[in-house]
PDB file of C-alpha atoms in Angstrom:
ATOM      1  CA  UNK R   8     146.332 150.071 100.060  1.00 94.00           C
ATOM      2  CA  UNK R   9     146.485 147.998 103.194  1.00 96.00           C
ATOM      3  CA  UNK R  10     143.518 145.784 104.445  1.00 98.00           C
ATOM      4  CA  UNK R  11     142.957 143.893 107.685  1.00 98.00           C
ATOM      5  CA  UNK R  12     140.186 140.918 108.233  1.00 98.00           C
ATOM      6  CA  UNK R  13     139.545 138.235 110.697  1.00 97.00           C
ATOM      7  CA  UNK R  14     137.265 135.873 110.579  1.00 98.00           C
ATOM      8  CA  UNK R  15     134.191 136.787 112.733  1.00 98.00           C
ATOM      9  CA  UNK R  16     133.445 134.808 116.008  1.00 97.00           C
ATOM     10  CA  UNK R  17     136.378 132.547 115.195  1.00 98.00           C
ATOM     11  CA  UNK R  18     136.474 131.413 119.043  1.00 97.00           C
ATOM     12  CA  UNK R  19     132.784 130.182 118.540  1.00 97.00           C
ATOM     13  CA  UNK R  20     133.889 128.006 115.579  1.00 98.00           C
ATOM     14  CA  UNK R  21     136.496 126.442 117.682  1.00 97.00           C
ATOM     15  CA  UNK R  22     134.391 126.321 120.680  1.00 97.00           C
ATOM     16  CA  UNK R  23     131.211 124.654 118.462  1.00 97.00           C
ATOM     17  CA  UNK R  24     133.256 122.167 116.264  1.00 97.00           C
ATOM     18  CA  UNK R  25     136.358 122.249 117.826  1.00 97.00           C
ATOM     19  CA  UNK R  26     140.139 123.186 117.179  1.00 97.00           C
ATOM     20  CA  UNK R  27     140.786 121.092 114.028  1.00 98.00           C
ATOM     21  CA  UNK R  28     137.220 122.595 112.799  1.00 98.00           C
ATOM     22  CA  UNK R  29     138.892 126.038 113.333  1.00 98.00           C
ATOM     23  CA  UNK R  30     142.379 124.765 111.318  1.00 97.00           C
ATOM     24  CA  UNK R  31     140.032 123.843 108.742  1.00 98.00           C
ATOM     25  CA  UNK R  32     138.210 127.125 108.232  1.00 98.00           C
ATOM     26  CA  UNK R  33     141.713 128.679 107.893  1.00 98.00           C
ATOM     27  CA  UNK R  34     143.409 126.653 105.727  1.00 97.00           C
ATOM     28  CA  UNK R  35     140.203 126.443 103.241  1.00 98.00           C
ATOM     29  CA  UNK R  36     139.718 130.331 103.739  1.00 98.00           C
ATOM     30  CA  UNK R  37     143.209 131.185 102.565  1.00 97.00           C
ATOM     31  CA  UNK R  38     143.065 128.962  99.758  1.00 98.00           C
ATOM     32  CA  UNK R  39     139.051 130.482  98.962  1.00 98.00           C
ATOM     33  CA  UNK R  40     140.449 134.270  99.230  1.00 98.00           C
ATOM     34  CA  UNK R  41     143.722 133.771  97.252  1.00 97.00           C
ATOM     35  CA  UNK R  42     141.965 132.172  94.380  1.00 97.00           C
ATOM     36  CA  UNK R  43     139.911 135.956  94.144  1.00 97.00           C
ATOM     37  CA  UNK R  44     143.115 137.689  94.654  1.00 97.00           C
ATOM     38  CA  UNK R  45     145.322 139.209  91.635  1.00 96.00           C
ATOM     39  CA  UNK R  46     148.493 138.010  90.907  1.00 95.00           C
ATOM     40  CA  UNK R  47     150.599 141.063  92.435  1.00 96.00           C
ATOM     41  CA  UNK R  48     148.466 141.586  95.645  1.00 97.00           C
ATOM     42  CA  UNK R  49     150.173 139.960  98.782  1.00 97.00           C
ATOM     43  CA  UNK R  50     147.991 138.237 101.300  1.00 98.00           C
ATOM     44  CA  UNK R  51     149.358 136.754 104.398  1.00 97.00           C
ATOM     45  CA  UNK R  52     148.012 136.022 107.599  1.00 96.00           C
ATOM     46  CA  UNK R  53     148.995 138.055 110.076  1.00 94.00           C
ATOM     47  CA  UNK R  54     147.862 136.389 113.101  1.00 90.00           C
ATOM     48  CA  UNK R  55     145.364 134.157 115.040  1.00 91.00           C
ATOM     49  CA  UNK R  56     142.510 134.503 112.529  1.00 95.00           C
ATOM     50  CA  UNK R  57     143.550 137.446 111.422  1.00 97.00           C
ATOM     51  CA  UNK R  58     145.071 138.062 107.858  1.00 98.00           C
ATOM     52  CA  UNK R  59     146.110 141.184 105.528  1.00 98.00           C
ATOM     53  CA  UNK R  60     146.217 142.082 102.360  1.00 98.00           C
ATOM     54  CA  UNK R  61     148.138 144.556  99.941  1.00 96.00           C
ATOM     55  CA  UNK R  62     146.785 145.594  97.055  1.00 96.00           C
ATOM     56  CA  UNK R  63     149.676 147.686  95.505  1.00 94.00           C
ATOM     57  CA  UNK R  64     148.844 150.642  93.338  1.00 89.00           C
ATOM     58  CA  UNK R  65     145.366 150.559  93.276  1.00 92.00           C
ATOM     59  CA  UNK R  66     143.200 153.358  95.184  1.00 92.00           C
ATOM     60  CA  UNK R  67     141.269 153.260  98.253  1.00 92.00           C
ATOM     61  CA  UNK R  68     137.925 152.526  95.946  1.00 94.00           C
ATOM     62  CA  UNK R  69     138.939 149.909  93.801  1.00 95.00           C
ATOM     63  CA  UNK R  70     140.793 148.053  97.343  1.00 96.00           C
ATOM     64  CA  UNK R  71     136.731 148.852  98.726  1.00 97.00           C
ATOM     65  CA  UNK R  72     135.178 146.831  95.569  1.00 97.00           C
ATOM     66  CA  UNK R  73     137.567 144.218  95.716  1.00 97.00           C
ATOM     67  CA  UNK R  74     137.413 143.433  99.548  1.00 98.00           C
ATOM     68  CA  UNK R  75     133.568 143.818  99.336  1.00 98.00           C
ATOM     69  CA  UNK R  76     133.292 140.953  96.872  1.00 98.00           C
ATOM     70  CA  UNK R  77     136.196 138.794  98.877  1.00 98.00           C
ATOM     71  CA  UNK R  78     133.353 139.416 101.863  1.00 98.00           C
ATOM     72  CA  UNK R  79     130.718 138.078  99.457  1.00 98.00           C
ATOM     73  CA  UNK R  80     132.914 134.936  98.683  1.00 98.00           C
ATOM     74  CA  UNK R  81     133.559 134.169 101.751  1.00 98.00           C
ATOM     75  CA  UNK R  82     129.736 134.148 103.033  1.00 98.00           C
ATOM     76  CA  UNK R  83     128.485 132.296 100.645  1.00 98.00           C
ATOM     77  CA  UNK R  84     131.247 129.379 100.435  1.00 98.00           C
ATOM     78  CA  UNK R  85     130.159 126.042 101.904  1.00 96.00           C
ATOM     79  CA  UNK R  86     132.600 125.412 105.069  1.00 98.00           C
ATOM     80  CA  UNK R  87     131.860 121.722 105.380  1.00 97.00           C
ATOM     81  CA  UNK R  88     133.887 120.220 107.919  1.00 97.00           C
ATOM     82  CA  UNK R  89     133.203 116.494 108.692  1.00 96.00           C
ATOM     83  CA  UNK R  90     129.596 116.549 107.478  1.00 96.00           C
ATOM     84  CA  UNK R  91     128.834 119.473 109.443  1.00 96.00           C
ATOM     85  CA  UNK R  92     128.517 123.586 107.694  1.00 97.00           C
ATOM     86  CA  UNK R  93     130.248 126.122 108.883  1.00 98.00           C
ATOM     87  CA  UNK R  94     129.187 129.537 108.560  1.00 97.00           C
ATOM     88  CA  UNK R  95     131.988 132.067 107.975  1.00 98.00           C
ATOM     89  CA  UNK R  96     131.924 135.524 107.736  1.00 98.00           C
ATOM     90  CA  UNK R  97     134.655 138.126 107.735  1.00 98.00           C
ATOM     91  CA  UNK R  98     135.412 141.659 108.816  1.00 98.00           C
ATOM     92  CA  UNK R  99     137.277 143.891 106.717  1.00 98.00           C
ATOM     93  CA  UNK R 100     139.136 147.413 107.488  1.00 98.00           C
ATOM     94  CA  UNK R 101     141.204 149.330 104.620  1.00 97.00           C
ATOM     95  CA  UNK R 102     143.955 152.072 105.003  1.00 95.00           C
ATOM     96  CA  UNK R 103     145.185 153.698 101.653  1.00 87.00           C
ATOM     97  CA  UNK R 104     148.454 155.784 100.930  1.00 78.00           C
ATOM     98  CA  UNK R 105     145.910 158.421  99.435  1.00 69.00           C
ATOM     99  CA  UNK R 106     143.846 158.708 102.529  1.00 53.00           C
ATOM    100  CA  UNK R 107     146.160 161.190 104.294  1.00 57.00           C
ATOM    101  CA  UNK R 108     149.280 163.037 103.396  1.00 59.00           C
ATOM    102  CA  UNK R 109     149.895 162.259 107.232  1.00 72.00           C
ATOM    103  CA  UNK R 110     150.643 158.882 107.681  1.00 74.00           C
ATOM    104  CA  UNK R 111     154.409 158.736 108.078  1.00 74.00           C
ATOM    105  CA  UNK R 112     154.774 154.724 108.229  1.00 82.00           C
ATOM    106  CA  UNK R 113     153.868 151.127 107.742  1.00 84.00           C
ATOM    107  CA  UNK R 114     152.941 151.308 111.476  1.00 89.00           C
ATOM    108  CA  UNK R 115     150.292 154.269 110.880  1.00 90.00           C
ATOM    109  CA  UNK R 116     148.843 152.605 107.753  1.00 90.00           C
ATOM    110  CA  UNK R 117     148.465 149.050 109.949  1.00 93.00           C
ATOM    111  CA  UNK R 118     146.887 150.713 113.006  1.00 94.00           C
ATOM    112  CA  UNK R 119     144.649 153.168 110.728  1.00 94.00           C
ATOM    113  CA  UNK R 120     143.524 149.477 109.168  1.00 96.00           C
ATOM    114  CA  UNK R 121     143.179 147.727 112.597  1.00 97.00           C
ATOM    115  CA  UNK R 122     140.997 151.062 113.309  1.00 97.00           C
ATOM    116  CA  UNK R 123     138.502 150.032 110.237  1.00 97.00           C
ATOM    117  CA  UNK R 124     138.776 146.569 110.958  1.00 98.00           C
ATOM    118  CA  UNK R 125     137.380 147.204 114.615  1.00 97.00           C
ATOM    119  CA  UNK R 126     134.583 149.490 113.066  1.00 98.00           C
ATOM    120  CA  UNK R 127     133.482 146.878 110.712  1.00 98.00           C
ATOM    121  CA  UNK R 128     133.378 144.513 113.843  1.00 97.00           C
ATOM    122  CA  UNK R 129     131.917 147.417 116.328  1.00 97.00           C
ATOM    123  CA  UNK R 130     129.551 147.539 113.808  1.00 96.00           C
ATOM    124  CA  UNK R 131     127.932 144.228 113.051  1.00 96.00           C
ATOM    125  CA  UNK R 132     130.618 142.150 111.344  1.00 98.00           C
ATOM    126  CA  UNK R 133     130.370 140.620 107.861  1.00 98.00           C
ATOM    127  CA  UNK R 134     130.761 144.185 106.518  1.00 98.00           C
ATOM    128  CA  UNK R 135     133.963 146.200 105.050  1.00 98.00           C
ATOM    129  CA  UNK R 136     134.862 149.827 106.744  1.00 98.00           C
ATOM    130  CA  UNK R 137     136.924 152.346 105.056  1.00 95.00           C
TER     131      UNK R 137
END
């Protein structure tokens, strides 16, 4: 299972408290999410302020329950960047093996993801789409 997030008006944080606000939100947000993460997921960031994670052999539900609760984490952690908080929210789309006997490679699973991802976003951020 395959899932996308970015952090939600990212360009606002940068724009509001500036750049080395933003580098700050992304180097204390990868540290916050791999702390919730298990040892054999992989998490990486995959762009920008965009990052993924794999969560191998675990189904579309359980990737759901775990992503919901790194959502959770995320909005209620205390960004504080030079005396000022940050608030930080994230967007989350999921694409699992077991979703279709169609998807015929990694490029499928990532755009089915990016799909979700834009839903969750399309659809009022700080929320997870499956």
């Amino acid at each position: 299972t395959l899932a996308l997030f970015d952090i939600d008006h990212f360009k606002q944080i940068n724009d509001t408290y500036g750049h080395l606000a933003g580098d700050f939100v992304l180097k204390e947000l990868a540290e916050l999410v791999g702390r919730h993460l298990r040892k054999n997921d992989f998490f990486a960031r995959y762009g920008g302020e965009e990052f993924a994670i794999i969560f191998p052999e675990i189904d579309q539900s359980k990737a759901k329950s775990a992503c919901e609760k790194l959502r959770s984490v995320v909005e209620e952690f205390h960004f504080a960047f030079e005396g000022k908080n940050i608030n930080v929210t994230i967007s989350i789309g999921i694409c699992s093996l077991d979703d279709s006997s169609a998807i015929e490679s990694l490029s499928q699973v990532i755009a089915l993801a990016d799909e979700k991802l834009y839903q969750a976003k399309n659809g009022g951020r700080n929320k997870v789409c499956v």
